[in-house]
Coordinates of C-alpha atoms (C1' of nucleotides) in Angstrom, one line a residue:
Chain A
M1 CA -22.1 0.8 3.9
T2 CA -18.4 0.8 4.8
N3 CA -15.4 2.9 3.8
K4 CA -14.6 0.2 1.3
E5 CA -18.2 -0.2 -0.5
L6 CA -18.1 4.0 -0.6
A7 CA -14.8 3.7 -2.0
D8 CA -15.7 1.4 -4.6
V9 CA -18.7 3.4 -5.6
F10 CA -16.6 6.3 -6.2
A11 CA -14.0 4.1 -8.3
L12 CA -17.0 2.9 -10.1
V13 CA -18.3 6.3 -11.1
A14 CA -14.8 7.7 -11.6
D15 CA -14.4 4.8 -14.3
L16 CA -17.6 5.3 -15.8
L17 CA -17.2 9.2 -16.2
E18 CA -13.7 8.3 -17.8
I19 CA -15.2 6.4 -20.5
R20 CA -17.9 8.8 -21.0
G21 CA -15.4 11.5 -22.0
E22 CA -15.8 13.7 -18.7
V23 CA -13.1 16.3 -18.2
I24 CA -10.5 14.3 -16.5
Y25 CA -10.2 16.5 -13.6
K26 CA -13.6 15.6 -12.6
T27 CA -12.5 11.9 -13.2
L28 CA -9.5 12.4 -10.9
A29 CA -11.7 14.1 -8.2
Y30 CA -13.6 11.1 -7.7
R31 CA -10.7 8.7 -7.9
K32 CA -8.9 11.0 -5.3
A33 CA -12.0 10.8 -3.0
S34 CA -12.1 7.0 -3.3
E35 CA -8.3 6.7 -2.4
S36 CA -9.0 8.9 0.6
L37 CA -12.2 6.8 1.7
T38 CA -9.9 3.9 1.5
G39 CA -7.0 5.0 3.6
L40 CA -9.2 6.8 5.9
G41 CA -8.6 5.3 9.3
R42 CA -11.7 6.5 10.7
D43 CA -15.3 5.4 10.1
V44 CA -17.2 7.2 7.5
N45 CA -20.4 6.2 9.1
D46 CA -19.4 7.7 12.6
I47 CA -18.0 10.9 11.1
W48 CA -21.3 11.1 9.1
K49 CA -23.4 10.0 12.4
Q50 CA -21.5 12.7 14.8
G51 CA -21.2 15.9 12.2
G52 CA -23.5 15.3 9.2
I53 CA -22.4 16.4 5.4
K54 CA -20.3 19.3 7.5
A55 CA -17.9 16.5 8.9
L56 CA -17.7 14.8 5.7
L57 CA -16.2 17.7 4.3
E58 CA -13.0 17.6 6.5
I59 CA -12.2 14.3 4.8
P60 CA -9.4 15.2 2.0
G61 CA -10.6 15.1 -1.4
V62 CA -14.0 15.4 -0.6
G63 CA -15.9 18.5 -1.2
K64 CA -19.6 19.3 -1.4
A65 CA -20.7 17.3 -4.2
I66 CA -19.1 13.9 -2.8
A67 CA -20.0 15.0 0.6
E68 CA -23.9 15.3 -0.4
K69 CA -23.2 11.8 -2.2
I70 CA -21.8 9.7 0.7
D71 CA -24.8 11.4 2.7
E72 CA -27.3 9.6 0.0
L73 CA -25.1 6.5 0.1
L74 CA -25.2 6.2 3.9
A75 CA -29.0 7.5 4.1
T76 CA -30.5 5.2 1.3
G77 CA -27.9 2.5 0.2
Q78 CA -28.3 4.1 -3.3
L79 CA -26.9 6.9 -5.2
Q80 CA -28.9 8.8 -8.1
F81 CA -26.5 10.0 -9.8
L82 CA -24.7 6.6 -10.4
E83 CA -27.9 5.2 -11.5
K84 CA -28.4 8.0 -14.2
L85 CA -24.8 7.3 -15.2
K86 CA -25.3 3.6 -15.9
Q87 CA -28.0 4.6 -18.4
D88 CA -25.3 6.4 -20.7
V89 CA -22.5 4.0 -19.5
P90 CA -23.7 0.5 -18.9
A91 CA -21.5 -0.4 -15.6
E92 CA -20.1 -3.7 -17.2
L93 CA -17.9 -1.6 -19.3
A94 CA -15.8 -0.6 -16.2
E95 CA -14.2 -4.6 -16.0
L96 CA -12.8 -3.9 -19.5
L97 CA -10.2 -1.0 -18.1
Q98 CA -8.8 -4.0 -16.3
I99 CA -7.4 -5.1 -19.7
P100 CA -3.6 -3.9 -20.3
D101 CA -3.0 -1.1 -22.6
L102 CA -6.8 -0.6 -22.9
G103 CA -8.2 2.7 -21.6
P104 CA -11.4 4.7 -21.2
K105 CA -11.1 6.1 -24.8
K106 CA -11.1 2.7 -26.7
V107 CA -14.0 1.0 -24.3
G108 CA -16.1 3.9 -25.0
M109 CA -15.3 3.7 -28.8
F110 CA -16.0 -0.2 -28.8
Y111 CA -19.1 0.2 -27.2
K112 CA -20.2 2.8 -29.0
E113 CA -19.2 1.4 -32.6
L114 CA -19.5 -2.1 -31.7
G115 CA -21.8 -2.3 -28.6
V116 CA -19.1 -4.5 -26.8
L117 CA -19.8 -5.0 -23.1
S118 CA -18.0 -7.5 -22.1
I119 CA -14.4 -8.9 -21.9
A120 CA -16.0 -11.9 -23.7
Q121 CA -17.6 -9.7 -26.6
L122 CA -14.7 -7.9 -27.1
K123 CA -12.6 -11.0 -27.4
E124 CA -15.1 -12.5 -29.9
A125 CA -14.7 -9.0 -32.1
A126 CA -10.8 -8.9 -31.9
E127 CA -10.9 -12.4 -33.0
A128 CA -13.5 -11.4 -35.6
G129 CA -11.0 -8.9 -36.9
K130 CA -13.5 -6.2 -36.5
L131 CA -11.4 -4.0 -34.3
R132 CA -9.0 -3.2 -36.9
D133 CA -10.6 -0.9 -39.0
L134 CA -12.0 1.6 -36.1
P135 CA -10.0 5.1 -36.2
G136 CA -6.6 4.6 -34.2
M137 CA -6.7 0.9 -34.5
G138 CA -4.7 -1.4 -36.3
E139 CA -3.9 -5.1 -36.7
K140 CA -1.1 -4.6 -33.7
S141 CA -3.6 -2.8 -31.6
E142 CA -5.9 -5.9 -32.1
I143 CA -3.3 -8.5 -31.2
K144 CA -2.6 -6.6 -28.2
I145 CA -6.0 -6.1 -26.9
L146 CA -6.1 -10.0 -27.2
A147 CA -2.7 -10.4 -25.5
G148 CA -4.0 -8.4 -22.7
I149 CA -6.8 -10.4 -22.0
E150 CA -4.8 -13.4 -21.7
S151 CA -2.6 -11.8 -19.2
L152 CA -5.7 -10.9 -17.4
G153 CA -6.2 -14.5 -16.8
R154 CA -2.3 -15.0 -15.5
R155 CA -2.2 -11.8 -13.2
S156 CA -3.4 -11.7 -10.1
G157 CA -3.4 -7.9 -9.6
R158 CA -1.6 -6.7 -6.6
L159 CA 0.7 -9.0 -4.5
P160 CA 1.3 -9.0 -0.9
L161 CA 4.7 -7.5 -0.3
G162 CA 6.3 -10.6 1.2
S163 CA 5.9 -12.6 -2.4
V164 CA 7.6 -9.8 -4.4
L165 CA 10.1 -8.2 -2.5
P166 CA 12.6 -11.7 -2.5
F167 CA 12.5 -11.6 -6.0
A168 CA 12.7 -7.9 -6.7
E169 CA 16.1 -8.1 -4.1
E170 CA 17.3 -11.2 -6.4
L171 CA 16.8 -9.1 -9.7
L172 CA 18.2 -6.1 -8.3
A173 CA 21.5 -8.1 -7.6
V174 CA 21.5 -9.5 -10.9
I175 CA 21.2 -5.7 -12.2
H176 CA 23.8 -4.4 -10.2
K177 CA 26.2 -6.6 -12.4
L178 CA 25.2 -5.4 -15.6
P179 CA 27.7 -3.9 -17.4
G180 CA 28.0 -0.1 -16.8
V181 CA 25.7 -0.2 -13.8
K182 CA 26.9 2.8 -11.3
A183 CA 24.0 2.6 -9.1
A184 CA 20.4 0.7 -9.1
E185 CA 17.5 0.6 -6.2
M186 CA 13.9 -0.4 -6.2
A187 CA 11.3 2.1 -6.4
G188 CA 7.6 2.9 -6.2
S189 CA 5.3 1.0 -4.0
L190 CA 7.9 -1.7 -3.4
R191 CA 10.4 0.8 -1.9
R192 CA 7.8 2.6 -0.2
M193 CA 7.0 -0.8 1.8
R194 CA 3.1 -0.9 0.9
A195 CA 1.3 -3.9 2.2
T196 CA 0.8 -4.9 -1.7
V197 CA 2.6 -3.9 -4.7
G198 CA 1.3 -4.2 -8.4
D199 CA 4.8 -4.5 -10.3
I200 CA 8.5 -3.9 -9.3
D201 CA 9.8 -0.5 -10.2
L202 CA 13.6 -0.4 -10.8
I203 CA 15.7 2.5 -11.6
V204 CA 19.7 2.5 -12.8
G205 CA 22.2 5.0 -12.9
A206 CA 24.8 4.5 -15.9
E207 CA 26.6 6.2 -18.6
Q208 CA 24.5 4.3 -21.9
P209 CA 21.1 4.1 -20.6
E210 CA 20.6 2.0 -23.9
A211 CA 23.1 -0.6 -23.1
V212 CA 21.5 -1.6 -19.8
I213 CA 18.2 -1.4 -21.2
A214 CA 19.2 -4.1 -23.7
A215 CA 21.1 -6.5 -21.3
F216 CA 17.8 -6.3 -18.9
V217 CA 15.4 -7.2 -21.6
A218 CA 17.8 -10.0 -22.5
L219 CA 17.8 -11.5 -19.0
P220 CA 17.0 -15.4 -19.1
N221 CA 13.9 -15.2 -17.0
V222 CA 12.3 -12.5 -19.2
A223 CA 9.1 -14.2 -20.6
R224 CA 7.9 -11.0 -22.8
V225 CA 9.2 -7.7 -23.5
L226 CA 6.2 -5.3 -22.9
G227 CA 8.0 -2.2 -24.1
Q228 CA 11.7 -0.9 -24.8
G229 CA 12.7 2.4 -25.4
T230 CA 15.8 4.5 -24.8
V231 CA 15.3 5.0 -21.2
K232 CA 12.6 3.0 -20.1
S233 CA 11.9 -0.8 -20.4
S234 CA 9.4 -3.0 -19.2
V235 CA 9.1 -6.9 -19.0
E236 CA 7.1 -9.6 -17.5
F237 CA 9.0 -12.6 -16.1
H238 CA 8.0 -16.3 -16.3
N239 CA 6.8 -16.3 -12.9
G240 CA 4.0 -13.4 -14.0
M241 CA 5.8 -10.7 -12.3
R242 CA 6.1 -7.4 -14.4
A243 CA 9.1 -5.2 -14.0
Q244 CA 9.9 -1.6 -15.4
L245 CA 13.4 -0.3 -15.1
W246 CA 14.1 3.5 -15.6
V247 CA 18.0 4.5 -16.4
H248 CA 19.4 7.9 -16.0
R249 CA 22.7 9.1 -16.2
P250 CA 24.3 9.3 -12.6
E251 CA 24.3 12.9 -12.3
R252 CA 20.5 12.7 -12.5
Y253 CA 20.0 9.7 -10.5
G254 CA 18.5 11.6 -7.4
T255 CA 15.8 13.3 -9.4
A256 CA 15.2 10.1 -11.2
L257 CA 15.0 7.7 -7.9
Q258 CA 12.6 10.2 -6.1
Y259 CA 10.3 10.6 -8.9
A260 CA 9.9 6.7 -9.4
T261 CA 9.6 6.3 -5.6
G262 CA 6.4 8.4 -5.4
S263 CA 3.9 8.2 -4.2
K264 CA 2.2 10.5 -7.1
D265 CA 0.4 12.7 -4.4
H266 CA 3.8 13.0 -2.7
N267 CA 5.5 14.0 -5.3
V268 CA 2.8 16.6 -6.5
R269 CA 3.6 18.3 -3.4
L270 CA 7.1 18.5 -3.7
R271 CA 6.4 20.0 -7.3
E272 CA 4.3 22.3 -6.0
M273 CA 6.8 23.4 -3.4
A274 CA 9.3 23.5 -6.3
L275 CA 7.0 25.9 -8.5
D276 CA 6.8 28.5 -5.7
K277 CA 10.8 28.5 -5.8
G278 CA 10.6 29.3 -9.4
L279 CA 11.7 25.5 -10.3
S280 CA 10.0 22.8 -12.2
L281 CA 11.0 19.8 -10.8
S282 CA 10.8 16.2 -12.9
D283 CA 12.4 13.0 -13.1
Q284 CA 15.4 14.8 -15.4
A285 CA 16.1 17.8 -13.0
F286 CA 15.1 20.8 -11.8
L287 CA 14.5 23.2 -14.3
K288 CA 15.3 26.7 -13.5
E289 CA 13.1 29.6 -15.0
D290 CA 16.1 30.7 -17.3
G291 CA 16.0 27.5 -18.9
S292 CA 19.0 25.9 -17.1
E293 CA 19.4 22.6 -15.3
L294 CA 19.7 21.8 -11.4
L295 CA 21.2 18.2 -11.2
C296 CA 20.7 16.0 -8.3
A297 CA 22.8 12.7 -8.0
T298 CA 20.9 11.9 -4.9
E299 CA 17.8 11.9 -3.2
E300 CA 18.8 13.9 -0.4
E301 CA 20.2 16.8 -2.7
V302 CA 16.2 16.9 -4.2
Y303 CA 14.8 17.3 -0.7
A304 CA 17.8 19.8 0.0
V305 CA 16.9 21.9 -2.9
L306 CA 13.2 22.1 -1.6
G307 CA 14.8 23.3 1.9
L308 CA 13.7 19.7 3.5
P309 CA 15.6 17.2 5.4
Y310 CA 15.6 13.6 3.7
I311 CA 11.9 11.9 4.0
S312 CA 12.3 8.1 4.3
P313 CA 10.5 6.6 1.5
E314 CA 7.9 5.1 3.8
L315 CA 6.7 8.1 4.6
R316 CA 6.1 9.5 1.4
E317 CA 2.2 9.2 1.1
D318 CA 1.4 13.1 1.3
R319 CA 0.0 12.1 5.2
G320 CA 1.6 15.1 6.3
E321 CA 5.1 14.2 5.9
V322 CA 5.8 17.4 4.1
Q323 CA 4.5 19.7 6.6
A324 CA 6.1 17.8 9.4
A325 CA 9.5 17.8 7.4
L326 CA 9.0 21.6 7.1
K327 CA 8.9 22.2 10.8
G328 CA 11.4 19.7 11.8
A329 CA 8.9 17.6 13.2
L330 CA 9.7 14.2 11.5
P331 CA 9.4 11.3 13.6
K332 CA 12.9 9.1 14.2
L333 CA 11.1 6.1 12.6
V334 CA 11.9 2.6 14.5
T335 CA 14.4 0.4 12.8
T336 CA 15.1 -3.4 12.9
E337 CA 18.3 -2.6 15.0
D338 CA 15.8 -0.9 17.8
I339 CA 14.1 -4.2 18.5
Q340 CA 15.4 -6.1 21.2
G341 CA 13.2 -9.3 20.7
D342 CA 9.9 -11.2 19.3
L343 CA 7.1 -11.5 22.0
H344 CA 5.2 -14.0 19.6
M345 CA 6.1 -17.2 18.2
H346 CA 5.3 -21.1 18.2
T347 CA 6.9 -24.4 18.8
T348 CA 5.9 -27.8 18.2
W349 CA 3.7 -27.6 21.3
S350 CA 1.2 -26.5 18.9
D351 CA 1.5 -25.6 15.3
G352 CA 5.1 -24.4 15.0
Q353 CA 8.1 -26.7 13.4
M354 CA 10.7 -26.4 15.9
S355 CA 11.2 -26.8 19.4
I356 CA 11.4 -24.1 22.7
L357 CA 15.0 -24.6 22.5
Q358 CA 15.9 -24.3 18.5
M359 CA 13.4 -21.2 18.5
A360 CA 15.6 -19.8 21.5
E361 CA 19.1 -20.4 19.9
A362 CA 17.7 -18.7 16.6
A363 CA 16.7 -15.8 18.5
R364 CA 20.3 -15.6 20.3
Q365 CA 22.2 -15.8 17.0
R366 CA 20.1 -12.8 15.8
G367 CA 21.3 -10.8 18.9
Y368 CA 18.0 -10.5 20.7
K369 CA 17.8 -10.3 24.5
V370 CA 14.2 -11.6 24.7
I371 CA 11.6 -13.8 23.3
A372 CA 8.3 -15.1 24.1
I373 CA 7.1 -18.7 23.6
T374 CA 3.3 -18.2 22.7
D375 CA 1.7 -21.0 21.5
H376 CA -2.0 -21.6 20.5
S377 CA -5.1 -22.3 23.2
P378 CA -6.9 -25.2 23.3
S379 CA -10.0 -24.7 21.3
L380 CA -7.7 -24.4 17.8
G381 CA -7.8 -28.1 17.9
L382 CA -6.2 -28.6 14.3
V383 CA -3.4 -26.9 15.7
N384 CA -3.0 -28.9 18.8
G385 CA -3.7 -25.9 21.2
L386 CA -2.4 -25.8 25.1
T387 CA -4.3 -26.9 27.4
P388 CA -4.1 -25.7 31.2
E389 CA -2.5 -29.2 31.8
R390 CA -0.1 -29.2 28.7
L391 CA 0.8 -25.6 29.7
Q392 CA 2.2 -26.7 33.1
E393 CA 4.1 -29.4 31.0
Q394 CA 5.4 -26.9 28.9
R395 CA 6.6 -24.7 32.0
K396 CA 8.9 -27.0 32.6
E397 CA 10.7 -27.1 29.2
I398 CA 10.8 -23.5 29.3
E399 CA 12.4 -24.0 32.5
K400 CA 15.4 -26.1 30.9
A401 CA 15.7 -23.7 28.1
R402 CA 16.0 -20.9 30.3
K403 CA 18.8 -22.7 32.3
K404 CA 20.6 -23.5 28.9
M405 CA 20.4 -20.2 27.3
G406 CA 21.7 -18.8 31.0
D407 CA 22.1 -14.8 30.7
S408 CA 22.0 -14.4 27.2
L409 CA 18.6 -14.6 26.5
L410 CA 15.2 -14.0 28.7
I411 CA 12.8 -16.5 27.4
L412 CA 9.2 -15.5 28.3
H413 CA 6.5 -18.0 29.1
G414 CA 3.2 -17.0 27.2
I415 CA 0.4 -18.1 25.1
E416 CA -1.6 -16.9 22.2
V417 CA -5.1 -17.4 23.6
D418 CA -8.1 -17.4 21.1
M419 CA -11.0 -14.9 21.5
R420 CA -14.0 -16.8 21.3
A421 CA -17.5 -15.9 19.7
D422 CA -18.9 -15.7 23.0
T423 CA -16.4 -12.9 24.2
T424 CA -14.6 -15.1 27.0
L425 CA -11.2 -16.2 26.7
D426 CA -9.9 -19.7 25.8
L427 CA -8.4 -20.6 29.0
P428 CA -9.4 -19.5 32.4
D429 CA -8.0 -16.6 34.3
E430 CA -6.2 -18.8 36.8
A431 CA -4.1 -20.4 33.7
L432 CA -3.4 -16.8 32.4
A433 CA -2.4 -15.4 35.8
E434 CA 0.6 -17.8 36.2
L435 CA 2.2 -17.1 32.4
D436 CA 4.7 -13.9 32.1
I437 CA 2.7 -12.6 28.9
V438 CA -0.5 -13.1 27.1
I439 CA -1.6 -12.2 23.7
A440 CA -5.5 -12.5 22.8
S441 CA -6.0 -13.1 18.8
L442 CA -9.0 -13.5 16.8
H443 CA -9.4 -16.4 14.5
I444 CA -12.6 -17.7 14.3
S445 CA -16.0 -16.5 13.8
M446 CA -14.4 -13.1 11.9
R447 CA -17.5 -12.3 10.1
Q448 CA -19.7 -11.7 13.1
S449 CA -21.1 -8.4 13.0
R450 CA -19.0 -5.1 13.6
A451 CA -20.5 -5.1 17.4
Q452 CA -20.2 -8.8 18.3
V453 CA -16.4 -8.8 16.9
T454 CA -15.5 -5.4 18.2
D455 CA -16.9 -6.7 21.7
R456 CA -14.6 -9.6 21.8
L457 CA -11.5 -7.1 21.5
L458 CA -13.1 -5.1 24.1
A459 CA -13.5 -7.9 26.6
A460 CA -10.1 -9.5 25.8
M461 CA -8.5 -5.8 26.6
H462 CA -10.5 -5.6 29.7
N463 CA -9.0 -8.6 31.0
P464 CA -6.0 -7.7 33.3
H465 CA -4.0 -10.7 32.2
V466 CA -4.5 -9.8 28.6
D467 CA -0.8 -7.7 27.5
I468 CA -1.1 -7.7 23.6
I469 CA -4.2 -8.1 21.2
G470 CA -2.2 -10.2 18.1
H471 CA -2.9 -9.4 14.5
P472 CA -5.9 -7.3 15.8
S473 CA -8.1 -7.5 12.4
N474 CA -6.9 -11.0 11.2
R475 CA -6.7 -10.1 7.7
N476 CA -4.7 -12.1 5.3
L477 CA -3.0 -10.3 2.0
P478 CA -4.2 -10.0 -0.6
D479 CA -7.6 -11.5 -0.3
R480 CA -9.1 -12.0 2.9
E481 CA -9.9 -8.8 4.6
G482 CA -9.9 -7.9 8.2
A483 CA -12.9 -8.2 10.5
D484 CA -15.2 -5.4 10.4
L485 CA -13.9 -3.8 13.5
D486 CA -15.1 -0.7 14.9
W487 CA -11.3 0.7 15.3
D488 CA -12.2 3.9 17.4
A489 CA -13.7 1.7 20.0
V490 CA -10.6 -0.6 19.5
L491 CA -8.3 1.9 20.1
K492 CA -10.0 3.6 22.9
A493 CA -10.2 0.8 24.8
A494 CA -6.3 0.0 24.0
A495 CA -5.4 3.2 25.8
E496 CA -7.7 3.1 28.4
T497 CA -6.6 -0.4 29.5
G498 CA -3.0 0.1 28.3
T499 CA -3.1 -3.0 26.2
A500 CA -0.6 -3.3 23.6
L501 CA -1.6 -3.9 20.3
E502 CA 0.6 -6.0 17.8
I503 CA 2.0 -5.4 14.4
N504 CA 2.1 -9.0 12.9
A505 CA 5.6 -8.9 10.9
N506 CA 3.9 -11.6 8.6
P507 CA 3.7 -10.2 5.4
R508 CA 0.7 -12.2 4.9
R509 CA -0.9 -9.9 7.6
L510 CA 0.9 -7.0 8.3
D511 CA -1.8 -6.2 10.7
L512 CA -2.4 -3.5 12.2
D513 CA -1.7 -1.8 9.4
D514 CA 0.3 1.3 8.7
V515 CA -2.8 3.8 9.0
Q516 CA -4.3 2.2 12.3
A517 CA -0.5 1.9 13.9
R518 CA -0.2 5.7 13.1
R519 CA -3.6 6.4 14.9
A520 CA -2.7 4.2 17.9
V521 CA 0.7 5.9 18.4
E522 CA -1.2 9.4 18.1
M523 CA -3.4 8.2 21.2
G524 CA 0.1 7.1 23.3
I525 CA -0.8 3.2 22.8
K526 CA 1.9 0.7 22.9
L527 CA 2.7 -1.5 20.1
A528 CA 4.8 -5.0 19.7
I529 CA 6.1 -5.9 16.7
N530 CA 6.3 -9.6 16.2
T531 CA 7.1 -12.4 13.6
D532 CA 4.4 -14.8 14.9
A533 CA 6.9 -17.3 13.6
H534 CA 6.2 -20.9 13.0
H535 CA 9.8 -21.8 12.3
S536 CA 13.0 -20.0 12.8
D537 CA 13.4 -18.7 9.5
H538 CA 10.1 -16.8 9.6
M539 CA 12.0 -14.5 12.1
D540 CA 13.2 -12.7 8.8
F541 CA 9.7 -11.6 8.7
L542 CA 10.7 -8.7 11.2
S543 CA 11.7 -6.1 8.7
Y544 CA 8.1 -6.1 7.2
G545 CA 6.6 -5.3 10.6
V546 CA 9.2 -2.7 11.1
A547 CA 8.2 -1.3 7.7
T548 CA 4.8 -1.5 8.4
A549 CA 5.4 0.5 11.8
R550 CA 7.5 3.0 10.3
R551 CA 5.0 3.4 7.3
G552 CA 2.8 4.0 10.3
W553 CA 5.3 7.1 11.8
V554 CA 6.3 4.9 14.7
T555 CA 9.2 5.7 16.8
A556 CA 11.1 3.0 19.0
K557 CA 9.9 4.3 22.3
D558 CA 6.3 3.3 20.8
V559 CA 7.6 -0.4 20.5
I560 CA 7.7 -2.7 23.7
N561 CA 10.0 -4.9 22.1
A562 CA 12.3 -2.3 21.2
W563 CA 13.0 -1.5 24.8
D564 CA 15.3 -2.7 27.5
P565 CA 14.0 -6.0 28.5
K566 CA 14.1 -4.7 32.2
D567 CA 11.4 -2.1 31.1
L568 CA 9.6 -4.4 29.3
L569 CA 9.1 -6.7 32.2
A570 CA 8.2 -3.8 34.5
W571 CA 5.6 -3.0 31.8
L572 CA 4.0 -6.2 32.0
K573 CA 3.8 -6.2 35.6
S574 CA 2.0 -3.1 35.6
Chain B
dG1 C1' -15.0 18.1 -8.6
dC2 C1' -11.5 20.0 -5.4
dC3 C1' -8.8 23.5 -3.6
dG4 C1' -7.0 27.9 -1.6
dT5 C1' -2.9 33.5 3.5
dT6 C1' -0.4 35.3 -3.4
dT7 C1' -6.3 33.0 -5.9
dT8 C1' -13.4 31.6 -4.6
dC9 C1' -11.6 31.3 -10.5
dG10 C1' -8.4 28.7 -12.6
dG11 C1' -5.3 25.3 -12.0
dC12 C1' -5.0 20.5 -11.7
dC13 C1' 2.5 16.5 -13.4
dC14 C1' 4.2 15.7 -17.5
dG15 C1' 7.3 12.5 -20.3
dA16 C1' 8.1 8.1 -22.4
dC17 C1' 6.5 4.6 -25.2
dT18 C1' 3.4 2.2 -28.7
dG19 C1' 1.1 2.5 -33.0
dT20 C1' -1.1 4.8 -35.7
dT21 C1' -0.8 8.7 -38.5
dT22 C1' 2.2 12.3 -41.4
dT23 C1' 1.9 15.3 -36.7
dC24 C1' -0.8 12.8 -32.8
dA25 C1' -4.0 10.3 -29.6
dG26 C1' -4.2 6.9 -26.3
dT27 C1' -2.1 4.6 -22.2
dC28 C1' 0.8 4.3 -18.3
dG29 C1' 3.3 5.4 -14.2

DNA sequence: GCCGTTTTCGGCCCGACTGTTTTCAGTCG
């Protein structure tokens, strides 16, 4: 079983326990373990094989009971505890929790009282008016459930960051202009720049919260108002996206923004620290023991009260950032300004939309000092990949572009060479040897076994001409999972061979992800943050790649395209 | 069920909003 499959089992256990009405903290423990397994950089199988149950206990959120369950699952593929649980609470019921405004208590009640097992049966019962007479239910609740079921069809769960952020930025610009708005910012996972986000969280500072909320829910692209109170409201827009807005008075803006940015676990950590100092931290203020409030207008003040330096939102995942902050050991995170160039882009020579010169011009306008032209290799027939012969021809055009750009931009001639299913590369070594830079990428036969697909990456890294592994897992957000790689082996080989790993900045990729990027820099592996642009506009993706790197604690010295081009050239030669 | 140099037991965030109630339960973030 993979980490993901284990995590899914424990998430299901958590859902079913919750429906059964188990103590909430037991439920939370399973959910926490599930999340911990999802975010774990290492393969649980390896940990288990090397150290058994004892080693499993080292995983955060995994104690004796859950470690034994992981052991059972990995040994037998089954979990007796879950099989027994299913006899009480049918597993299908977990699906009903997906319906907005429907939680474990009501799902449990509908099952017990009416035998409702599926969304279809629930819909039938609601339409027949059978829900309204149950305790705590009424006509409105029934309508709400039907609306929730309908919205399930429209909504697609978590969306890639790249398809939400541009809309959220426009929305924020509109909110800034609403009367009485003193300050406004995104919060939540969007501000932390997670690869996928569920909805848009917004915080506003204003003297008269209710007026701002009234104006917000009246925006023309609001399709439905999901909730509206005196400090908080939530809406669904015509494009299906949802946003929640909290409005606080400006003197409370810092605690509010900090609170809403999360993550939940990061905030729990801060509240614990606050309690140690005799303070209770909420979105409103620090509450002192004598009942008086300590207000923070900025996030910096919140952290300062706790004796901490400011912690960037991208780091706020409770992955050791608070401990590092206490020690003054937070990394100096890479920024978009650090980036000197883009080392992965396509042109009309393969599947790009612009010429070499057009891409070069665009790069120069962005202030870049270096680019690499890296079109596809021949086996990707659909994209008109380059044969050794066409590479020779392309070289001539690169030369022309170099003359045109002069000293203002260094143009490297490269390739994105495919890793074939049989572990060979898609171009002969002689062809690769003539190029300035070689990216090797996985595109086809991703569903090979872990051993096979990992071997392809290892083989590529051991080829002396390969400089960078492009989008290592080849994931495609939000749906296509990456290849089932043995990350320990991949990272070890990258460290040994001195091969850089790419953080592909395309928001559908963000690959390496933040977790593996962090492991990579801890192992001294170099990274490249590239956009894989197929059009000059795609160079804008850079900020997504940088955000992913920042989430992975990456500093400028870890990133080869944040170096002075002279140092980059020396590294490529070595 | 997990966790811990103040704790191996007793905590585990807590307030807003809604819809049902007539003071509160369920859901959400």
